[in-house]
GROMACS .gro file of C-alpha atoms in nm:
model
  160
    1MET     CA    1   0.595 -10.049  -4.490
    2ASN     CA    2   0.469  -9.852  -4.158
    3THR     CA    3   0.534  -9.542  -4.322
    4LEU     CA    4   0.269  -9.612  -4.557
    5LYS     CA    5   0.052  -9.697  -4.320
    6LYS     CA    6   0.085  -9.406  -4.196
    7TYR     CA    7   0.078  -9.236  -4.480
    8PHE     CA    8  -0.245  -9.428  -4.597
    9GLN     CA    9  -0.389  -9.349  -4.271
   10TYR     CA   10  -0.362  -8.976  -4.283
   11ARG     CA   11  -0.456  -8.947  -4.646
   12GLN     CA   12  -0.775  -9.065  -4.516
   13THR     CA   13  -0.794  -8.821  -4.246
   14LEU     CA   14  -0.730  -8.554  -4.535
   15ILE     CA   15  -1.082  -8.707  -4.703
   16ASP     CA   16  -1.256  -8.718  -4.370
   17GLN     CA   17  -1.205  -8.365  -4.368
   18TYR     CA   18  -1.280  -8.287  -4.769
   19VAL     CA   19  -1.586  -8.508  -4.673
   20LYS     CA   20  -1.714  -8.272  -4.398
   21GLY     CA   21  -1.629  -7.949  -4.566
   22ASP     CA   22  -1.382  -7.854  -4.342
   23MET     CA   23  -1.131  -7.845  -4.687
   24THR     CA   24  -1.194  -7.743  -5.021
   25LYS     CA   25  -1.081  -7.963  -5.263
   26PRO     CA   26  -0.770  -7.727  -5.348
   27GLU     CA   27  -0.647  -7.803  -4.999
   28TYR     CA   28  -0.690  -8.175  -4.996
   29LEU     CA   29  -0.486  -8.200  -5.356
   30ARG     CA   30  -0.230  -7.997  -5.212
   31GLU     CA   31  -0.197  -8.152  -4.868
   32ASN     CA   32  -0.218  -8.450  -5.005
   33LEU     CA   33   0.075  -8.413  -5.247
   34GLU     CA   34   0.271  -8.230  -5.012
   35ALA     CA   35   0.227  -8.564  -4.743
   36VAL     CA   36   0.273  -8.776  -4.993
   37LEU     CA   37   0.629  -8.633  -5.085
   38ALA     CA   38   0.706  -8.554  -4.669
   39ILE     CA   39   0.698  -8.937  -4.608
   40GLY     CA   40   1.028  -8.916  -4.819
   41ILE     CA   41   0.949  -9.223  -4.998
   42LYS     CA   42   1.005  -9.265  -5.434
   43PRO     CA   43   0.765  -9.492  -5.631
   44PHE     CA   44   0.894  -9.817  -5.630
   45GLN     CA   45   1.001  -9.994  -5.917
   46ASN     CA   46   0.944 -10.302  -5.793
   47ILE     CA   47   0.582 -10.347  -5.702
   48ASP     CA   48   0.536 -10.656  -5.535
   49THR     CA   49   0.266 -10.541  -5.331
   50VAL     CA   50  -0.074 -10.435  -5.260
   51ASP     CA   51   0.074 -10.148  -5.052
   52LYS     CA   52   0.344 -10.067  -5.256
   53GLY     CA   53   0.121 -10.043  -5.591
   54LEU     CA   54  -0.137  -9.825  -5.384
   55PHE     CA   55   0.148  -9.586  -5.268
   56ASN     CA   56   0.203  -9.580  -5.633
   57TYR     CA   57  -0.171  -9.487  -5.738
   58HIS     CA   58  -0.121  -9.232  -5.515
   59TYR     CA   59   0.171  -9.074  -5.510
   60TYR     CA   60   0.115  -9.060  -5.948
   61ASN     CA   61  -0.244  -8.907  -5.897
   62ALA     CA   62  -0.151  -8.627  -5.664
   63LEU     CA   63   0.155  -8.553  -5.904
   64ALA     CA   64  -0.082  -8.512  -6.222
   65LYS     CA   65  -0.348  -8.374  -6.035
   66GLU     CA   66  -0.088  -8.062  -5.906
   67ALA     CA   67   0.017  -8.075  -6.322
   68LYS     CA   68  -0.335  -8.036  -6.439
   69MET     CA   69  -0.391  -7.764  -6.208
   70ASN     CA   70  -0.105  -7.541  -6.305
   71ALA     CA   71  -0.215  -7.613  -6.648
   72ARG     CA   72  -0.489  -7.418  -6.570
   73ALA     CA   73  -0.334  -7.151  -6.417
   74PHE     CA   74  -0.149  -7.036  -6.761
   75ALA     CA   75  -0.287  -6.832  -7.030
   76ASP     CA   76   0.095  -6.908  -7.246
   77LYS     CA   77  -0.099  -7.235  -7.446
   78ASN     CA   78   0.257  -7.350  -7.427
   79LEU     CA   79   0.348  -7.365  -7.072
   80SER     CA   80  -0.007  -7.499  -6.988
   81PHE     CA   81   0.040  -7.756  -7.289
   82ASP     CA   82   0.330  -7.907  -7.083
   83TYR     CA   83   0.199  -7.918  -6.770
   84ILE     CA   84  -0.094  -8.130  -6.973
   85GLU     CA   85   0.179  -8.323  -7.125
   86LYS     CA   86   0.364  -8.408  -6.716
   87ALA     CA   87  -0.025  -8.467  -6.600
   88ASN     CA   88  -0.077  -8.734  -6.866
   89TYR     CA   89   0.201  -8.904  -6.780
   90TYR     CA   90   0.148  -8.914  -6.414
   91TYR     CA   91  -0.155  -9.040  -6.492
   92ASP     CA   92   0.017  -9.281  -6.693
   93LYS     CA   93   0.207  -9.392  -6.398
   94LYS     CA   94  -0.103  -9.399  -6.203
   95ASP     CA   95  -0.271  -9.675  -6.394
   96LYS     CA   96   0.028  -9.905  -6.486
   97ALA     CA   97   0.013  -9.942  -6.066
   98THR     CA   98  -0.332 -10.040  -6.090
   99LEU     CA   99  -0.356 -10.236  -6.299
  100LYS     CA  100  -0.069 -10.405  -6.088
  101VAL     CA  101  -0.253 -10.395  -5.782
  102LEU     CA  102  -0.566 -10.578  -5.958
  103GLN     CA  103  -0.289 -10.817  -6.070
  104LEU     CA  104  -0.139 -10.906  -5.760
  105LEU     CA  105  -0.452 -10.905  -5.611
  106ASP     CA  106  -0.617 -11.138  -5.914
  107PHE     CA  107  -0.874 -10.924  -5.920
  108CYS     CA  108  -0.999 -11.117  -5.653
  109ASP     CA  109  -1.235 -10.839  -5.384
  110VAL     CA  110  -1.300 -10.599  -5.590
  111THR     CA  111  -1.571 -10.414  -5.801
  112SER     CA  112  -1.571 -10.125  -6.044
  113TYR     CA  113  -1.810  -9.908  -6.194
  114PHE     CA  114  -1.925  -9.630  -6.428
  115ILE     CA  115  -1.943  -9.270  -6.154
  116THR     CA  116  -2.182  -9.016  -6.179
  117VAL     CA  117  -1.983  -8.722  -6.346
  118LYS     CA  118  -2.113  -8.355  -6.415
  119SER     CA  119  -1.816  -8.319  -6.676
  120LYS     CA  120  -1.961  -8.408  -7.014
  121TYR     CA  121  -1.639  -8.503  -7.122
  122LEU     CA  122  -1.557  -8.753  -6.831
  123ALA     CA  123  -1.929  -8.949  -6.863
  124GLY     CA  124  -1.866  -9.315  -6.930
  125LYS     CA  125  -1.544  -9.261  -6.910
  126LEU     CA  126  -1.434  -9.258  -6.578
  127PHE     CA  127  -1.494  -9.534  -6.387
  128GLU     CA  128  -1.377  -9.659  -6.023
  129ILE     CA  129  -1.230  -9.937  -5.884
  130VAL     CA  130  -1.345 -10.060  -5.498
  131ILE     CA  131  -1.022 -10.236  -5.310
  132ILE     CA  132  -1.257 -10.412  -5.043
  133GLU     CA  133  -0.998 -10.511  -4.870
  134TYR     CA  134  -0.821 -10.175  -4.840
  135GLY     CA  135  -1.098  -9.957  -4.792
  136MET     CA  136  -0.969  -9.793  -5.105
  137ILE     CA  137  -1.137  -9.637  -5.382
  138LEU     CA  138  -0.903  -9.572  -5.693
  139HIS     CA  139  -1.019  -9.394  -6.040
  140SER     CA  140  -0.928  -9.395  -6.383
  141THR     CA  141  -1.010  -9.330  -6.743
  142ASN     CA  142  -0.797  -9.572  -6.935
  143ALA     CA  143  -0.941  -9.809  -7.175
  144PHE     CA  144  -0.748 -10.146  -7.115
  145ILE     CA  145  -0.795 -10.129  -6.730
  146LEU     CA  146  -1.195 -10.056  -6.835
  147LYS     CA  147  -1.149 -10.414  -7.057
  148ARG     CA  148  -0.958 -10.600  -6.827
  149VAL     CA  149  -1.206 -10.516  -6.514
  150LYS     CA  150  -1.547 -10.625  -6.769
  151GLU     CA  151  -1.353 -10.930  -6.881
  152GLU     CA  152  -1.290 -11.049  -6.532
  153GLY     CA  153  -1.617 -11.023  -6.451
  154ILE     CA  154  -1.577 -10.719  -6.152
  155PHE     CA  155  -1.765 -10.452  -6.387
  156GLU     CA  156  -2.097 -10.367  -6.265
  157ASN     CA  157  -2.305 -10.266  -6.589
  158GLU     CA  158  -2.415  -9.954  -6.377
  159THR     CA  159  -2.385  -9.611  -6.263
  160LYS     CA  160  -2.329  -9.474  -5.939
   0.00000   0.00000   0.00000
């Protein structure tokens, strides 16, 4: 688990650099992908701790974002479609990790809300899940997860 903690700490330094303007979003995404792959841990098959679930979330999110960026780079519709399919596959895996984390936490010490976005497509779809104890913010557009956080009473009916 020490390796996971080191990754989370390094990831936070990347976020801090991005927020300060010391790196661009594509640079942040690239550095985070390299970091998640460099630690040599594959996604966990059995998510029995929050740390394992959070790692899987970040692992699949990094791969999804890379695939999405690659999809935009190709003019060839077939190649672009292949990368979009790959991104969707990774986002699905990320959402499964998100749900497992929420279940492990029994939906406690968590809040959720829609976020303000520039994209008309994502408006009213993209929401944050704040894992308070871990200081982690997760994102999703998954309708099932949204339904669950609403059922559990942790979804705030305001956009932030």
